[in-house]
Coordinates of C-alpha atoms and ligand atoms in Angstrom, one line a residue:
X30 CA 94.4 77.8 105.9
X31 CA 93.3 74.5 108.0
X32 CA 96.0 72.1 108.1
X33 CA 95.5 68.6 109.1
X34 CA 98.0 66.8 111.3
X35 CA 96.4 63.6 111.4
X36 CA 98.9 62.2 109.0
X37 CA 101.5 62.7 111.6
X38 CA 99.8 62.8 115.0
X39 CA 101.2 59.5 116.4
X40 CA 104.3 59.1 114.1
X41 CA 107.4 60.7 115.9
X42 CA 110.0 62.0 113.4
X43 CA 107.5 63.1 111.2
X44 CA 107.0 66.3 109.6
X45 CA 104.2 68.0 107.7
X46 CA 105.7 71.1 106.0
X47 CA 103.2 74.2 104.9
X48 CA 103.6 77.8 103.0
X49 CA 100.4 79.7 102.2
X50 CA 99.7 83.8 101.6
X51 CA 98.1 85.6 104.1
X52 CA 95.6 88.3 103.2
X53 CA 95.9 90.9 105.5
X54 CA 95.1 94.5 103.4
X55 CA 92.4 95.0 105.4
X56 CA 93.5 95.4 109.0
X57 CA 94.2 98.8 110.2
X58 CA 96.9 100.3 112.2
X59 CA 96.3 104.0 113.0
X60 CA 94.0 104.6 110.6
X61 CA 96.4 102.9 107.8
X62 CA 96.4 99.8 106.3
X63 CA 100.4 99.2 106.1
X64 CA 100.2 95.4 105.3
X65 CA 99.1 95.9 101.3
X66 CA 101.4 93.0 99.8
X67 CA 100.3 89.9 101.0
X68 CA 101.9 88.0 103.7
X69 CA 104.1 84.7 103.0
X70 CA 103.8 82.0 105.9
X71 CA 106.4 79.1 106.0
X72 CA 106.1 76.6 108.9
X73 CA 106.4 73.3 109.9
X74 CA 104.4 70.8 112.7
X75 CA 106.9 68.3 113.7
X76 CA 106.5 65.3 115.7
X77 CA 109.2 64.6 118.1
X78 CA 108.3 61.7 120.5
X79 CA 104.8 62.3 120.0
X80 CA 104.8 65.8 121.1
X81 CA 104.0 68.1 118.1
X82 CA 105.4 71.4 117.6
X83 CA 104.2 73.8 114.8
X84 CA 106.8 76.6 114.2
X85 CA 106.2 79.4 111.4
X86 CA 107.4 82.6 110.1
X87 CA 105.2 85.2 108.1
X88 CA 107.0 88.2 106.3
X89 CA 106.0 90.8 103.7
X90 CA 107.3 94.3 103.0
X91 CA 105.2 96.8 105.0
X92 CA 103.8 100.5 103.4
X93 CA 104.8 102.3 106.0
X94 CA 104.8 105.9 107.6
X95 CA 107.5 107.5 109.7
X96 CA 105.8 108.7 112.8
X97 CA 108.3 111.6 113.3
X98 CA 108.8 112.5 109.6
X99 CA 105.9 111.4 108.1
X100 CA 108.1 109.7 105.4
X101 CA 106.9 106.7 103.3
X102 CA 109.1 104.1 103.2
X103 CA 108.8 100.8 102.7
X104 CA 110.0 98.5 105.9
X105 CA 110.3 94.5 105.5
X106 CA 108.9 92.7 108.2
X107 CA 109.1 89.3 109.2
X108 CA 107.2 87.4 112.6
X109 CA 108.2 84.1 114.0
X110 CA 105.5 82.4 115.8
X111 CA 106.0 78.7 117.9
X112 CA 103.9 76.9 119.9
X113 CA 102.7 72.9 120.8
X114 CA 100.1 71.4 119.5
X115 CA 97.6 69.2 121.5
X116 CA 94.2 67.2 121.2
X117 CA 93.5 68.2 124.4
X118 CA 95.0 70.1 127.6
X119 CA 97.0 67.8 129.8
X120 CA 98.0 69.9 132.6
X121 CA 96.9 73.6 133.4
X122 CA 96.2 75.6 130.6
X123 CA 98.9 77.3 129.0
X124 CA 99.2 80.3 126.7
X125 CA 102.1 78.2 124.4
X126 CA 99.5 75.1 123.4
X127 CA 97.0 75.6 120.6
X128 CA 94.3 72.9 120.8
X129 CA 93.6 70.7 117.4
X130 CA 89.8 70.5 116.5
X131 CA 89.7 67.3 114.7
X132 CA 93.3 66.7 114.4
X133 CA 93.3 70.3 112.3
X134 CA 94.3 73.7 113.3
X135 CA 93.7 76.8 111.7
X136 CA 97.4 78.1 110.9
X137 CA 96.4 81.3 109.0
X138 CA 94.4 82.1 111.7
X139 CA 97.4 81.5 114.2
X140 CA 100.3 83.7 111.5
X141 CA 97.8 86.6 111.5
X142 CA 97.3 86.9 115.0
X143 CA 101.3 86.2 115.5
X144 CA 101.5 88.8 112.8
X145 CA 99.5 91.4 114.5
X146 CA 101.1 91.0 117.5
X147 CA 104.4 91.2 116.2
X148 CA 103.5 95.3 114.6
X149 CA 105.7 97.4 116.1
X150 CA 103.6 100.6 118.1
X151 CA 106.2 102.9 116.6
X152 CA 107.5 103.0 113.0
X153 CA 110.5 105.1 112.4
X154 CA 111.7 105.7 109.1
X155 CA 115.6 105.3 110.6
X156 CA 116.9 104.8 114.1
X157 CA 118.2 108.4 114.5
X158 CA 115.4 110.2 112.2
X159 CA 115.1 113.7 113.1
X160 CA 112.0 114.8 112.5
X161 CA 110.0 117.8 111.3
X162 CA 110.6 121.1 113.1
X163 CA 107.7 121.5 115.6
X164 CA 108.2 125.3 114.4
X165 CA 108.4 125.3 110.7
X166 CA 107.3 121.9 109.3
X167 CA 110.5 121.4 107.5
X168 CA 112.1 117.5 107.6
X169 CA 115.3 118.0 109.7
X170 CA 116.9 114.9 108.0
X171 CA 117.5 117.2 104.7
X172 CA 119.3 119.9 107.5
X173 CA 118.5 122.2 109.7
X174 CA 116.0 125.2 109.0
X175 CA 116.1 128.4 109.5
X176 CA 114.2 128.9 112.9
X177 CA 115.4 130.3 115.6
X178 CA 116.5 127.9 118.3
X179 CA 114.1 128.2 121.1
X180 CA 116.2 128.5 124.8
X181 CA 115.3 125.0 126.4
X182 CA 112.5 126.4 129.3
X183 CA 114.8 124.7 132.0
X184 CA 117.6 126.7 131.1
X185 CA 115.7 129.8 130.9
X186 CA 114.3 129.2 134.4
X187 CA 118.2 128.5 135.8
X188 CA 119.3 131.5 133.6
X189 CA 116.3 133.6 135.6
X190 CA 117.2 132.5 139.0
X191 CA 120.9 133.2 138.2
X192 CA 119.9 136.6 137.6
X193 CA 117.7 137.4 140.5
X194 CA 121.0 136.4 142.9
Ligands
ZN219 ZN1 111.6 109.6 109.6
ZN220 ZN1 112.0 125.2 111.7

């Protein structure tokens, strides 16, 4: 999705409003692809005394896997994503400015990597999920099984060195 700013490049108080869908089925996280449904991007470039900012949030509903239960769930997700806009860098360069080629930038190019970048590392199905038992397999979330409780090796070590006393 190219947008052209040209239209408001030297007009302060002017705003150029854009929504597209994002296609991004095919990128893979951990051997998944998690981002099925497609990705909504609202955003705006405003000019405000002829400096433009573009501001824009992406969000779609995520297929995604518990990494300590293994659970499916699905986990809305939404990115927001500003930064300026110039025709050319003034000063040093800086990570916030995205440079216009022609007077256009590339704004689905700039969601999905806002949207990449915003994928959390860790995906839990619920702050305090339990897990599986590492003995048993069973989901802990649906109660406790029926293993044995293993004596925590720290405590085992101070219950030996009690003993030897
Ligand atoms: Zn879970
Ligand atoms: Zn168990």
């Amino acid at each position: 999705m190219v947008i052209d700013v040209r239209p408001i490049l030297h007009t302060p108080g002017k705003v150029l409003e854009f929504r597209f869908e994002l296609d991004l089925s095919g990128l893979e996280f951990d051997g998944r692809f998690p981002i099925r449904r497609p990705v909504a991007v609202a955003g705006e470039v405003r000019n405000t005394a002829d400096l433009l900012t573009l501001s824009l949030t992406a969000e779609t509903t995520l297929d995604a896997v518990c990494d300590r239960c293994g659970k499916e769930f699905s986990q809305d997700k939404e990115v927001a994503c500003r930064c300026m806009l110039a025709e050319e860098l003034q000063n040093e360069e800086s990570d916030d400015i995205v440079l216009l080629e022609d007077g256009k930038l590339d704004a689905g190019e700039l969601a999905r990597t806002a949207f990449i970048l915003g994928m959390d590392s860790k995906t839990l199905c619920s702050e305090d999920c339990k897990g599986l038992c590492p003995r048993c397999g069973a989901d802990l979330n649906l109660g406790p099984c029926s293993c044995k409780k293993e004596p925590d090796p720290r405590l085992a070590a101070l219950a030996r060195l009690l003993e030897n006393k």
